[in-house]
mmCIF file of C-alpha atoms and ligand atoms in Angstrom:
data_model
loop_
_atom_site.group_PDB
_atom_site.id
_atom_site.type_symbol
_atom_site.label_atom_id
_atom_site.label_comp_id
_atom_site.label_asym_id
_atom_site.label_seq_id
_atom_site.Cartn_x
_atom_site.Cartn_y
_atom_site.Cartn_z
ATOM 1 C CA UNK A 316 92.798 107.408 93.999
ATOM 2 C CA UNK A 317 90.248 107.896 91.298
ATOM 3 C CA UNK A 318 88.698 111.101 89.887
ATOM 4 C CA UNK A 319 85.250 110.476 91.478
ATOM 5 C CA UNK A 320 85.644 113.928 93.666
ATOM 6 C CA UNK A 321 83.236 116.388 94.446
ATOM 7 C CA UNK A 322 82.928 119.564 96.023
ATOM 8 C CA UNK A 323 80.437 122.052 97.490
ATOM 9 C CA UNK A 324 80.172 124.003 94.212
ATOM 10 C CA UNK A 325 78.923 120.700 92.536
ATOM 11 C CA UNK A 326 75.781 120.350 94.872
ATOM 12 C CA UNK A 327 72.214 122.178 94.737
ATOM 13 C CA UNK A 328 69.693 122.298 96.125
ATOM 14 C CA UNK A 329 66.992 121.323 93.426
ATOM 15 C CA UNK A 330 68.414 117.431 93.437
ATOM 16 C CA UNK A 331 69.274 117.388 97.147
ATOM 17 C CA UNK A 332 68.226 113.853 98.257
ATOM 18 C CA UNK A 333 67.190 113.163 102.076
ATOM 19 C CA UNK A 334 70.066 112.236 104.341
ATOM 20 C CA UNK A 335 70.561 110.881 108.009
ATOM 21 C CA UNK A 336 73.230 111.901 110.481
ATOM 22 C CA UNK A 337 73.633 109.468 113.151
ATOM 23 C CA UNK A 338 75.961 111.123 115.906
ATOM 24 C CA UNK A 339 75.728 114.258 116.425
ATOM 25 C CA UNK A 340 78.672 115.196 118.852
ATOM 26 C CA UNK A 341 81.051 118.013 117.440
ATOM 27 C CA UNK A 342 82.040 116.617 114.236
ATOM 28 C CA UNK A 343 78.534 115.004 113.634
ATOM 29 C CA UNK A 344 76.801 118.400 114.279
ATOM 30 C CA UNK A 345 78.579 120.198 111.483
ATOM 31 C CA UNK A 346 77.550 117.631 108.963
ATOM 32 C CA UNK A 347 74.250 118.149 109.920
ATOM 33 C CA UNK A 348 74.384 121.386 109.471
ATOM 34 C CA UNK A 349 75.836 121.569 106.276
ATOM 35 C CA UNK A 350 72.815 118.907 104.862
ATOM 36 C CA UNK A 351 70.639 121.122 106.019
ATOM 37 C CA UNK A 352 72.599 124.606 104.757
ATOM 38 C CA UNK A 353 72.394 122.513 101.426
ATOM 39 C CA UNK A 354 69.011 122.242 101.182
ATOM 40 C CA UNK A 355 69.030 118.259 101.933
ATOM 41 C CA UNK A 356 65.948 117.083 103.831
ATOM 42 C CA UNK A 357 68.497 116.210 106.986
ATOM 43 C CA UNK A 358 66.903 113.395 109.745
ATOM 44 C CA UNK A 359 69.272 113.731 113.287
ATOM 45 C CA UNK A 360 69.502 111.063 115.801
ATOM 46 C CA UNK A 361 71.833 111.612 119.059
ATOM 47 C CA UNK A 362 72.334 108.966 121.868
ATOM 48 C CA UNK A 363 71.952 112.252 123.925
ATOM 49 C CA UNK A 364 68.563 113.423 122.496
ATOM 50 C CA UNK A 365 68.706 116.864 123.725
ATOM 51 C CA UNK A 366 72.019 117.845 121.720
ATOM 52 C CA UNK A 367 69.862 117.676 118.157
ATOM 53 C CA UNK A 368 67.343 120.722 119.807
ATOM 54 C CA UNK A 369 69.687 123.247 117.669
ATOM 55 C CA UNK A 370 69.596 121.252 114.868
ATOM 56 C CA UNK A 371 65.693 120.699 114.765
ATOM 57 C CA UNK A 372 65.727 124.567 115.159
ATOM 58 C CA UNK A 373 67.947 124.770 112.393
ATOM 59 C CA UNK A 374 65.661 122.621 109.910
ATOM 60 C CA UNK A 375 66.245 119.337 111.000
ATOM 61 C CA UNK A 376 63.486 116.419 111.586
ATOM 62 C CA UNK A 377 64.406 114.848 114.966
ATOM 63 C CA UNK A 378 63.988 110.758 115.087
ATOM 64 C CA UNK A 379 63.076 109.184 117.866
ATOM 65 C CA UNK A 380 65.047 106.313 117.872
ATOM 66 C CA UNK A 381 67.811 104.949 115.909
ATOM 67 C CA UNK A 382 65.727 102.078 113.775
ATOM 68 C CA UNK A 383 63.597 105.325 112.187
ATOM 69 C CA UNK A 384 66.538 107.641 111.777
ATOM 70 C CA UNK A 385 68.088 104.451 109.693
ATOM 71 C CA UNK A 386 64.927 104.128 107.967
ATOM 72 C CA UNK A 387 64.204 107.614 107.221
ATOM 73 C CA UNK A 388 66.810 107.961 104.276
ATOM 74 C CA UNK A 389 68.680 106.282 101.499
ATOM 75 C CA UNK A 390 71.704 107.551 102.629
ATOM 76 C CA UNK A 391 73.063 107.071 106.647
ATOM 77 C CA UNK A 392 76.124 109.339 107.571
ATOM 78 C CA UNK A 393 77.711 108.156 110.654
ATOM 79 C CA UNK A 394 79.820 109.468 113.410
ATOM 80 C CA UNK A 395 80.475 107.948 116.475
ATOM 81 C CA UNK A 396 83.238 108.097 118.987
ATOM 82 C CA UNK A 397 84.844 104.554 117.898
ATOM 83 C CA UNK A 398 83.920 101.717 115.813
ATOM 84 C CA UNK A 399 82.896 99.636 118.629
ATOM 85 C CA UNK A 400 80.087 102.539 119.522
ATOM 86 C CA UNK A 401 78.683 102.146 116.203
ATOM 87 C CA UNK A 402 78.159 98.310 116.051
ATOM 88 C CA UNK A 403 77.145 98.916 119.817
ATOM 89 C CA UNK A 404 74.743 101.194 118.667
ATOM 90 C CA UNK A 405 73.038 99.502 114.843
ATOM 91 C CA UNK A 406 73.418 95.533 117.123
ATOM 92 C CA UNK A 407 70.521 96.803 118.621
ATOM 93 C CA UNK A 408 68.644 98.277 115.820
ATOM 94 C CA UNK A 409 66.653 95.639 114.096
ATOM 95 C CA UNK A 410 65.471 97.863 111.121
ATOM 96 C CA UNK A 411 65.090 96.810 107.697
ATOM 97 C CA UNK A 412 68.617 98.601 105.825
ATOM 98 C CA UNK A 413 67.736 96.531 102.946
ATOM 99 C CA UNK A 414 68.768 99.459 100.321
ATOM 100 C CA UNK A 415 69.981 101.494 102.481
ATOM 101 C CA UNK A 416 73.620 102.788 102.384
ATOM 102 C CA UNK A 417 75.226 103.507 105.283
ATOM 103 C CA UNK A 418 78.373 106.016 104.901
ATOM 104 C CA UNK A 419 80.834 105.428 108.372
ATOM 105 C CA UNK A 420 83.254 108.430 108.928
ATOM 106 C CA UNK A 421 83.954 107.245 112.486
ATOM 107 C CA UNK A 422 86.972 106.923 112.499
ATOM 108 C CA UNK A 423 89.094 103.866 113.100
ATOM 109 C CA UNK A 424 91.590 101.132 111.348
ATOM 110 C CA UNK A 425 91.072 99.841 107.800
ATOM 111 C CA UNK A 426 90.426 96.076 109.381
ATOM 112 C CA UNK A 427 87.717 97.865 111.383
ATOM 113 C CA UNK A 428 86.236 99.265 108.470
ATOM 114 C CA UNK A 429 86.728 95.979 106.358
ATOM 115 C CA UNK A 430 84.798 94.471 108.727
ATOM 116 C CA UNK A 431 82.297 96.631 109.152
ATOM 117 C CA UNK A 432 81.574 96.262 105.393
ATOM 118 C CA UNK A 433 81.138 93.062 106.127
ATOM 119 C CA UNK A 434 78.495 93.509 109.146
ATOM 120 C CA UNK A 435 76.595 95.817 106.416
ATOM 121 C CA UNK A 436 76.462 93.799 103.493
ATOM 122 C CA UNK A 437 75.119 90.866 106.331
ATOM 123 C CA UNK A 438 71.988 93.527 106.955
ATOM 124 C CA UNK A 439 71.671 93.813 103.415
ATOM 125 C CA UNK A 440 72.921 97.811 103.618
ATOM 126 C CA UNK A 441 75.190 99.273 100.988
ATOM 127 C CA UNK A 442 78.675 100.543 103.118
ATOM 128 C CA UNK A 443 81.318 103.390 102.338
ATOM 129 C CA UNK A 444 84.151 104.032 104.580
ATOM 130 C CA UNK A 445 85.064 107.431 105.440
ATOM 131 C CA UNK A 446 87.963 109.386 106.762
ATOM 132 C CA UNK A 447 87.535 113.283 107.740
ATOM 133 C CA UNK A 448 90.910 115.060 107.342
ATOM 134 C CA UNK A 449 88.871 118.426 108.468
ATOM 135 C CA UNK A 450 88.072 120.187 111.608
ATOM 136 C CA UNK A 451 84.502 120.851 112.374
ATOM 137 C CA UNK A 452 84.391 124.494 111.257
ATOM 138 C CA UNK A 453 86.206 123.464 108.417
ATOM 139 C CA UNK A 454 83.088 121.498 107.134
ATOM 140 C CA UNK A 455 81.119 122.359 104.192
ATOM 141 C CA UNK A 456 83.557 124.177 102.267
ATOM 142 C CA UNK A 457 85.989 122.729 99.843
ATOM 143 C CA UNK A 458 89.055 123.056 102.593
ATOM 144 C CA UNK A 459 87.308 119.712 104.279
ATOM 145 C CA UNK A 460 88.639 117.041 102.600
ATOM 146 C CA UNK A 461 86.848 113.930 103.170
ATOM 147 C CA UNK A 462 88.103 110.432 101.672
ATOM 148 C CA UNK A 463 85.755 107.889 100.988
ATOM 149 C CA UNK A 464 86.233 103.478 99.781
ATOM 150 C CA UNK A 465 83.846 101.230 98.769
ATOM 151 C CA UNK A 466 81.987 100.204 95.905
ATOM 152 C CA UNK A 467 82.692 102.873 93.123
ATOM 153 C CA UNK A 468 78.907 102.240 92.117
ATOM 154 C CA UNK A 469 77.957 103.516 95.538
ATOM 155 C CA UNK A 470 79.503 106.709 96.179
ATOM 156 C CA UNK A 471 78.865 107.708 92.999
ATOM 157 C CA UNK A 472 75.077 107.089 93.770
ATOM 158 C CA UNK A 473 75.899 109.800 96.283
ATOM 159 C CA UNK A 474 78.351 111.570 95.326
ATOM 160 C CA UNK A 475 76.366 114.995 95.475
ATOM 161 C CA UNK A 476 75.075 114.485 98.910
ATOM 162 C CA UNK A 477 78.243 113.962 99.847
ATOM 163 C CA UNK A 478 79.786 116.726 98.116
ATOM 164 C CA UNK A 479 77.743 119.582 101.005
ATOM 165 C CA UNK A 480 80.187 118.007 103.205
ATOM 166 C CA UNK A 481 83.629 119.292 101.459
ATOM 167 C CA UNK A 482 85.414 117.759 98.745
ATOM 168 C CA UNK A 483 85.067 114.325 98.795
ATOM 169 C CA UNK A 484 86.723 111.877 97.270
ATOM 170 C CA UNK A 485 86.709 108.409 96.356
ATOM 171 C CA UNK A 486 89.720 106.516 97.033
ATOM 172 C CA UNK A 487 88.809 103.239 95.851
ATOM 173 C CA UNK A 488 87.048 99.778 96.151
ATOM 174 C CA UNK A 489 88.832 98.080 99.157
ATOM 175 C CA UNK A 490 86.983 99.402 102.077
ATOM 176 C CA UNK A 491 90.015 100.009 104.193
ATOM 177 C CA UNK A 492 91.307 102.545 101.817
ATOM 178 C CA UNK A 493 89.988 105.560 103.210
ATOM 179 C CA UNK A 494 91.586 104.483 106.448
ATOM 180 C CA UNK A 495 94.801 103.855 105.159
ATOM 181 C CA UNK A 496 95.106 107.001 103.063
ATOM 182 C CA UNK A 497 94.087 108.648 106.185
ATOM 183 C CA UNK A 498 97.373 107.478 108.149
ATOM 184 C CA UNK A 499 99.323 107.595 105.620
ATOM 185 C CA UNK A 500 98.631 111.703 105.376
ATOM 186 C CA UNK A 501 99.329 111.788 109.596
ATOM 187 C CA UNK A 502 102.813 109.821 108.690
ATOM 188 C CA UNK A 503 104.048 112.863 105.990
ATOM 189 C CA UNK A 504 102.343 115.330 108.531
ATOM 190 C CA UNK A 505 104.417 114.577 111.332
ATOM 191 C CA UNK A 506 107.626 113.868 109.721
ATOM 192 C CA UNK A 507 107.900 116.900 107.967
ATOM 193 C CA UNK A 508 106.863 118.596 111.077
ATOM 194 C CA UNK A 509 109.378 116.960 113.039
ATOM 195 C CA UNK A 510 111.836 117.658 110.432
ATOM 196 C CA UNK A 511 111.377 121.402 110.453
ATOM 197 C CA UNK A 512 111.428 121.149 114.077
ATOM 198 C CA UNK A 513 114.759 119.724 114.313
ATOM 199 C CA UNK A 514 115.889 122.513 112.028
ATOM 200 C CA UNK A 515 114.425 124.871 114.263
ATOM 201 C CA UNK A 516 115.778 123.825 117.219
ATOM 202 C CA UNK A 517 119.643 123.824 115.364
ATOM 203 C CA UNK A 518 119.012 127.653 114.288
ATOM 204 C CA UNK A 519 117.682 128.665 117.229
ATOM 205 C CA UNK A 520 121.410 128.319 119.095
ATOM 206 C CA UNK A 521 122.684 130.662 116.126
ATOM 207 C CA UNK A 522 120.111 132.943 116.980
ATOM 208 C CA UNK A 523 118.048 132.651 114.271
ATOM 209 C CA UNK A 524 114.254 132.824 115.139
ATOM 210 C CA UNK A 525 111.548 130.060 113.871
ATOM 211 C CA UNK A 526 109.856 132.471 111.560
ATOM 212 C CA UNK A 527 113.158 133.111 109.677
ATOM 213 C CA UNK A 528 114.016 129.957 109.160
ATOM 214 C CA UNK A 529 109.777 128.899 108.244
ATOM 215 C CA UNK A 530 110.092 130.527 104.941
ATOM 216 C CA UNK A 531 113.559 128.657 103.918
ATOM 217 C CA UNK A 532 112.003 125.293 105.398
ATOM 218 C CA UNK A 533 109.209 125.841 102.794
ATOM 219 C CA UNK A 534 111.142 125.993 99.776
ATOM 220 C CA UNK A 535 112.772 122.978 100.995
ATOM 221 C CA UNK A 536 109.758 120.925 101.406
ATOM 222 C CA UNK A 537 108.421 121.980 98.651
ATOM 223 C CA UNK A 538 111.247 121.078 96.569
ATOM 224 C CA UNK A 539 111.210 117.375 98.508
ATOM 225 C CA UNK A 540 107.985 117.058 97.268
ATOM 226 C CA UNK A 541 108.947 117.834 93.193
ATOM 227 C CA UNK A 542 110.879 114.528 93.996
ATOM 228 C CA UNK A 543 108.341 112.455 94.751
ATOM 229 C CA UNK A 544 106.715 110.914 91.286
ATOM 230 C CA UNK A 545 110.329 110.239 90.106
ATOM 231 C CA UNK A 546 111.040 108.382 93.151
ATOM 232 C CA UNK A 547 107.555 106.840 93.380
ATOM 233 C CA UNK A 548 108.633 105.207 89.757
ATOM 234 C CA UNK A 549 111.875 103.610 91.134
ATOM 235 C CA UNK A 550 109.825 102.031 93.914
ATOM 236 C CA UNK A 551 106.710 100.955 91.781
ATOM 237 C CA UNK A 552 109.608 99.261 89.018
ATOM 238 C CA UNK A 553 111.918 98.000 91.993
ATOM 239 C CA UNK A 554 114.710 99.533 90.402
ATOM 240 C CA UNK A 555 116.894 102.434 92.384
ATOM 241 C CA UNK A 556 119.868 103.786 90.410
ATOM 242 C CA UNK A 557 121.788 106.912 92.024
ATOM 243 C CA UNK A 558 120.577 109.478 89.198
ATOM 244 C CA UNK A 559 120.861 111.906 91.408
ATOM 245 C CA UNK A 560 122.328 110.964 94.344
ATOM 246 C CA UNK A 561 123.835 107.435 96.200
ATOM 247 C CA UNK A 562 122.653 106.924 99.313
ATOM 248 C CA UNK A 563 125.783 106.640 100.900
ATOM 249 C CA UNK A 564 126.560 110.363 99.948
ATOM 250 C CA UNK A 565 123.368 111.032 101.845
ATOM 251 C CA UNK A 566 124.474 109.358 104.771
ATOM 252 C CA UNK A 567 127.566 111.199 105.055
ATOM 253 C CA UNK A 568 125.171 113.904 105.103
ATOM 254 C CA UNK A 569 123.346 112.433 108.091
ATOM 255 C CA UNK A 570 126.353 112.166 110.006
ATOM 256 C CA UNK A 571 126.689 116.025 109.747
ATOM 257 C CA UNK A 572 123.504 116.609 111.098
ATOM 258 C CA UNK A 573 124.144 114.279 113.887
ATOM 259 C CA UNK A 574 127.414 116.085 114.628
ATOM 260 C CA UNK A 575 125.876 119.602 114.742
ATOM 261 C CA UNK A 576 122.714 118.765 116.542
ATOM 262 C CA UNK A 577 125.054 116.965 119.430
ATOM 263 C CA UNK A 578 127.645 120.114 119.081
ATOM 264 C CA UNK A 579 124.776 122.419 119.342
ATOM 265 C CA UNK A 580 123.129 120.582 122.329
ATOM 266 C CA UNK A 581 119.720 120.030 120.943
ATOM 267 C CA UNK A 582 117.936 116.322 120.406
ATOM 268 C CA UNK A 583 119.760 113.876 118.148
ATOM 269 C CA UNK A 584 116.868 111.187 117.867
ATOM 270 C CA UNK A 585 115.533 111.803 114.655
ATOM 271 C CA UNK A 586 118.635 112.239 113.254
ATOM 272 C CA UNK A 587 120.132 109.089 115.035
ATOM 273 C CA UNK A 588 117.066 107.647 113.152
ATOM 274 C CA UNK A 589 117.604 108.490 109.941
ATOM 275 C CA UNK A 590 120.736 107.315 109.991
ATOM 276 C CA UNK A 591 120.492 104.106 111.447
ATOM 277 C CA UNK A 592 117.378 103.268 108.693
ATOM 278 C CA UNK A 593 120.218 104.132 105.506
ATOM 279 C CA UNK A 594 122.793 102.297 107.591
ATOM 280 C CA UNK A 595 121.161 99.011 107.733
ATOM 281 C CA UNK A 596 120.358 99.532 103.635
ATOM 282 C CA UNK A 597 124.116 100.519 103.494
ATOM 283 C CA UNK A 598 124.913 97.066 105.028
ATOM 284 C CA UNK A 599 122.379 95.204 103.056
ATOM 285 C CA UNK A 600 124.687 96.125 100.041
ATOM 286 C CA UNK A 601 122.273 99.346 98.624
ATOM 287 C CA UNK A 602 124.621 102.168 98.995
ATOM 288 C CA UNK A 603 125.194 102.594 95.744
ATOM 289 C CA UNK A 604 121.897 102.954 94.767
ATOM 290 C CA UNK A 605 119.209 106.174 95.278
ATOM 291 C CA UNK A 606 117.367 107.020 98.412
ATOM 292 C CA UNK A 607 113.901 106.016 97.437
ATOM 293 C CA UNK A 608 116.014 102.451 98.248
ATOM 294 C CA UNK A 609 115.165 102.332 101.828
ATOM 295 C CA UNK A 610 111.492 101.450 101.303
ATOM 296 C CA UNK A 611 112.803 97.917 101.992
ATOM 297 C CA UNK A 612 113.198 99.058 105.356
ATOM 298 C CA UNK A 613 109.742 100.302 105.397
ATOM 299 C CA UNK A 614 108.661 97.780 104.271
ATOM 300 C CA UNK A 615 109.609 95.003 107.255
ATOM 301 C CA UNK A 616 107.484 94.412 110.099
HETATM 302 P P1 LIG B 878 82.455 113.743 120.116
HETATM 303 O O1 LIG B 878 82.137 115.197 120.105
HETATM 304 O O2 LIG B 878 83.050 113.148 121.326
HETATM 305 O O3 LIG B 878 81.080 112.967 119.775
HETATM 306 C C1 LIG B 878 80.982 111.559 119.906
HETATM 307 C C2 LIG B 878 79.609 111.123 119.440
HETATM 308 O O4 LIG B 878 79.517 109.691 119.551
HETATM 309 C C3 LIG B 878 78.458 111.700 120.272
HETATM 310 O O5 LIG B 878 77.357 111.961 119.427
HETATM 311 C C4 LIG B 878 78.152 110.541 121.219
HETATM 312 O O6 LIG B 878 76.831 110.564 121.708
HETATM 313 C C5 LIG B 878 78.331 109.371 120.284
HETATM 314 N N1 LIG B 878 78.515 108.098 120.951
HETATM 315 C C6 LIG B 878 79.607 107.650 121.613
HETATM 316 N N2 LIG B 878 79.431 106.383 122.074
HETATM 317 C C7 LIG B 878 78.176 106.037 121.680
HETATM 318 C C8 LIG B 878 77.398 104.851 121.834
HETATM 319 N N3 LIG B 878 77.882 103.765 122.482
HETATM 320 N N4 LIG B 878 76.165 104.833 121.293
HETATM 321 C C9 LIG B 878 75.670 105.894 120.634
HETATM 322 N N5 LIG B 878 76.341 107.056 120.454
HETATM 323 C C10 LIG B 878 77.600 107.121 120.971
HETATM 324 O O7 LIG B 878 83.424 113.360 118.904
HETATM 325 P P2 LIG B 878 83.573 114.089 117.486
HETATM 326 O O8 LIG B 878 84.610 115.128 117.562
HETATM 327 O O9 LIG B 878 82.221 114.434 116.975
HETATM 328 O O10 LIG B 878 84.199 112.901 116.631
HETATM 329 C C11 LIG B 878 83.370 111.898 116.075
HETATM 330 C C12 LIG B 878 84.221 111.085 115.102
HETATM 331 O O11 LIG B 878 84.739 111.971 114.106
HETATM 332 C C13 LIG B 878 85.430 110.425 115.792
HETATM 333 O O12 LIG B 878 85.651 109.144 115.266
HETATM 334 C C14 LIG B 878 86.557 111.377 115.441
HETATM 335 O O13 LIG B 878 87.834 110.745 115.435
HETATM 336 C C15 LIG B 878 86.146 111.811 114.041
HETATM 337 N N6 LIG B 878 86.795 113.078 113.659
HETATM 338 C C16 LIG B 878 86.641 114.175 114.449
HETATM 339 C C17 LIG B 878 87.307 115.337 114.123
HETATM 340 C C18 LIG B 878 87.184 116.585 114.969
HETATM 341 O O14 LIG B 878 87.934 117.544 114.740
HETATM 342 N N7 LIG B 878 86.267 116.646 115.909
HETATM 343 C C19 LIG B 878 88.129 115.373 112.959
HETATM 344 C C20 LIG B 878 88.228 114.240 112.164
HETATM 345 C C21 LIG B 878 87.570 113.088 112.526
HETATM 346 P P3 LIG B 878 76.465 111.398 123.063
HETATM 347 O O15 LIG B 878 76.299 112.836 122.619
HETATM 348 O O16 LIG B 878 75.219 110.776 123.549
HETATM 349 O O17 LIG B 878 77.631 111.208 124.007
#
């Protein structure tokens, strides 16, 4: 990631530049709206024309049909269900996007958006990929983070229309970026989710009640985190000596969670899970060396 971000506090009105929003179901609506709350001239198109009637109320200019909303800016935000809705959908526009750039925060894989990048620079369009990690309300303040890839040259041509969205950020040139980043975020979401889960459930047959145990979790994940650019320079050099801790210690560790989740009565997957990933590296001949070591495993198909 680079430090091409911007936020709502970097955008005014005086050099608002006209803007498109193609899609306008509930995710496409609140962009809309905050072009418009931003003082951006703000062109609408829906499949469903009656669902931009708000929005025209609201300061919007309505456009009748997808080759003028396309047309009517330099910049096209889009939003669509999938990825095949939006090809769908510009196939059968034939209007000139010669200069235009088209922004896609549909979301979808980063081969979709690779080759949608390709589709765009075919129609002569300029193409950024976007991933919302924000719920509707969410958008237009700096909580709605909002990853872009592409050409560095173009988002930073529009970098302050973009910034009335949330904070925005480029992540960099490969279009599938944005996409990737995006999963990779869901993958730490749900794992230390699940984690605290599975420590909730193991508390809960002492008695002890999910909000106790929340603020203990915290410091834990936190502390996890600290960990991470130490660990991230073992992986990036290939190198992964037990500083710390050898991952075999930490698998004797495992097997005590296995033990008192199965004791206890409560689910032993994740833990079965963990254990079989630092088993195989075990067996592989890496238990001497640090956790960060199992990225090999992450690593295979
Ligand atoms: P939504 O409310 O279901 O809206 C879908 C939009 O796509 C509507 O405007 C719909 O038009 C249009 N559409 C679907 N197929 C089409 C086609 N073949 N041709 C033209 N238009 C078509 O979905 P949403 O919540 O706005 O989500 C839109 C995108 O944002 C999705 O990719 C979603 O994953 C992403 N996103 C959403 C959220 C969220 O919290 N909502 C968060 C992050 C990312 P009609 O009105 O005519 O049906």
């Amino acid at each position: 990631m680079n430090s091409e971000t911007a936020s709502p506090a970097n955008t005014s009105p005086a050099n608002a530049s006209p803007v498109t929003v193609v899609g306008l179901g509930l995710m496409g609506r609140a962009l809309a709206r905050a072009f418009i709350k931003s003082g951006h001239l703000t062109t609408v198109w829906n499949r469903t024309a009656a669902t931009a009637d708000p929005l025209v109320d609201e300061g919007a200019r309505r456009a009748s049909t997808i080759g003028e909303a396309l047309s009517a800016s330099p910049l096209t935000i889009l939003c669509l269900t999938d990825y095949q809705a939006v090809r769908e959908l510009l196939d059968t526009s034939d209007a000139d996007l010669t200069g235009t750039t088209l922004v896609n925060l549909t979301s979808g894989s980063s081969a979709q958006a690779r080759e949608a990048a390709r589709w765009a620079e075919r129609r002569g369009a300029g193409y950024l990929d976007g991933a919302i990690m924000a719920v509707p309300p969410a958008i237009g303040t700096a909580d709605a983070v909002i990853l872009h890839s592409g050409p560095q040259a173009d988002f930073a041509a529009h970098r302050a229309t973009l910034g009335a969205l949330g904070t925005v950020t480029h992540m960099g040139a490969d279009h599938g970026l944005a996409s990737l980043y995006d999963v990779a975020g869901l993958a730490m979401m749900w794992s230390v989710l699940n984690a605290w889960l599975q420590g909730t459930a193991l508390l809960a047959t002492a008695g002890v009640d999910a909000a106790t145990y929340a603020p203990f979790a915290r410091r834990i994940a936190a502390g996890v985190a600290e960990w991470l650019p130490g660990h991230a320079e073992q992986i990036d050099r290939g190198s992964f000596p037990a500083e710390v801790a050898a991952l075999e210690t930490s698998a004797r560790a495992m097997d005590h969670l296995i033990e008192e989740s199965e004791a206890a009565g409560v689910n032993t997957e994740l833990p079965r899970l963990l254990k079989a990933m630092a088993d195989r590296a075990i067996a592989a001949g890496h238990g001497g060396e640090q956790y960060p070591v199992l990225i090999e495993e992450f690593r295979k198909p």
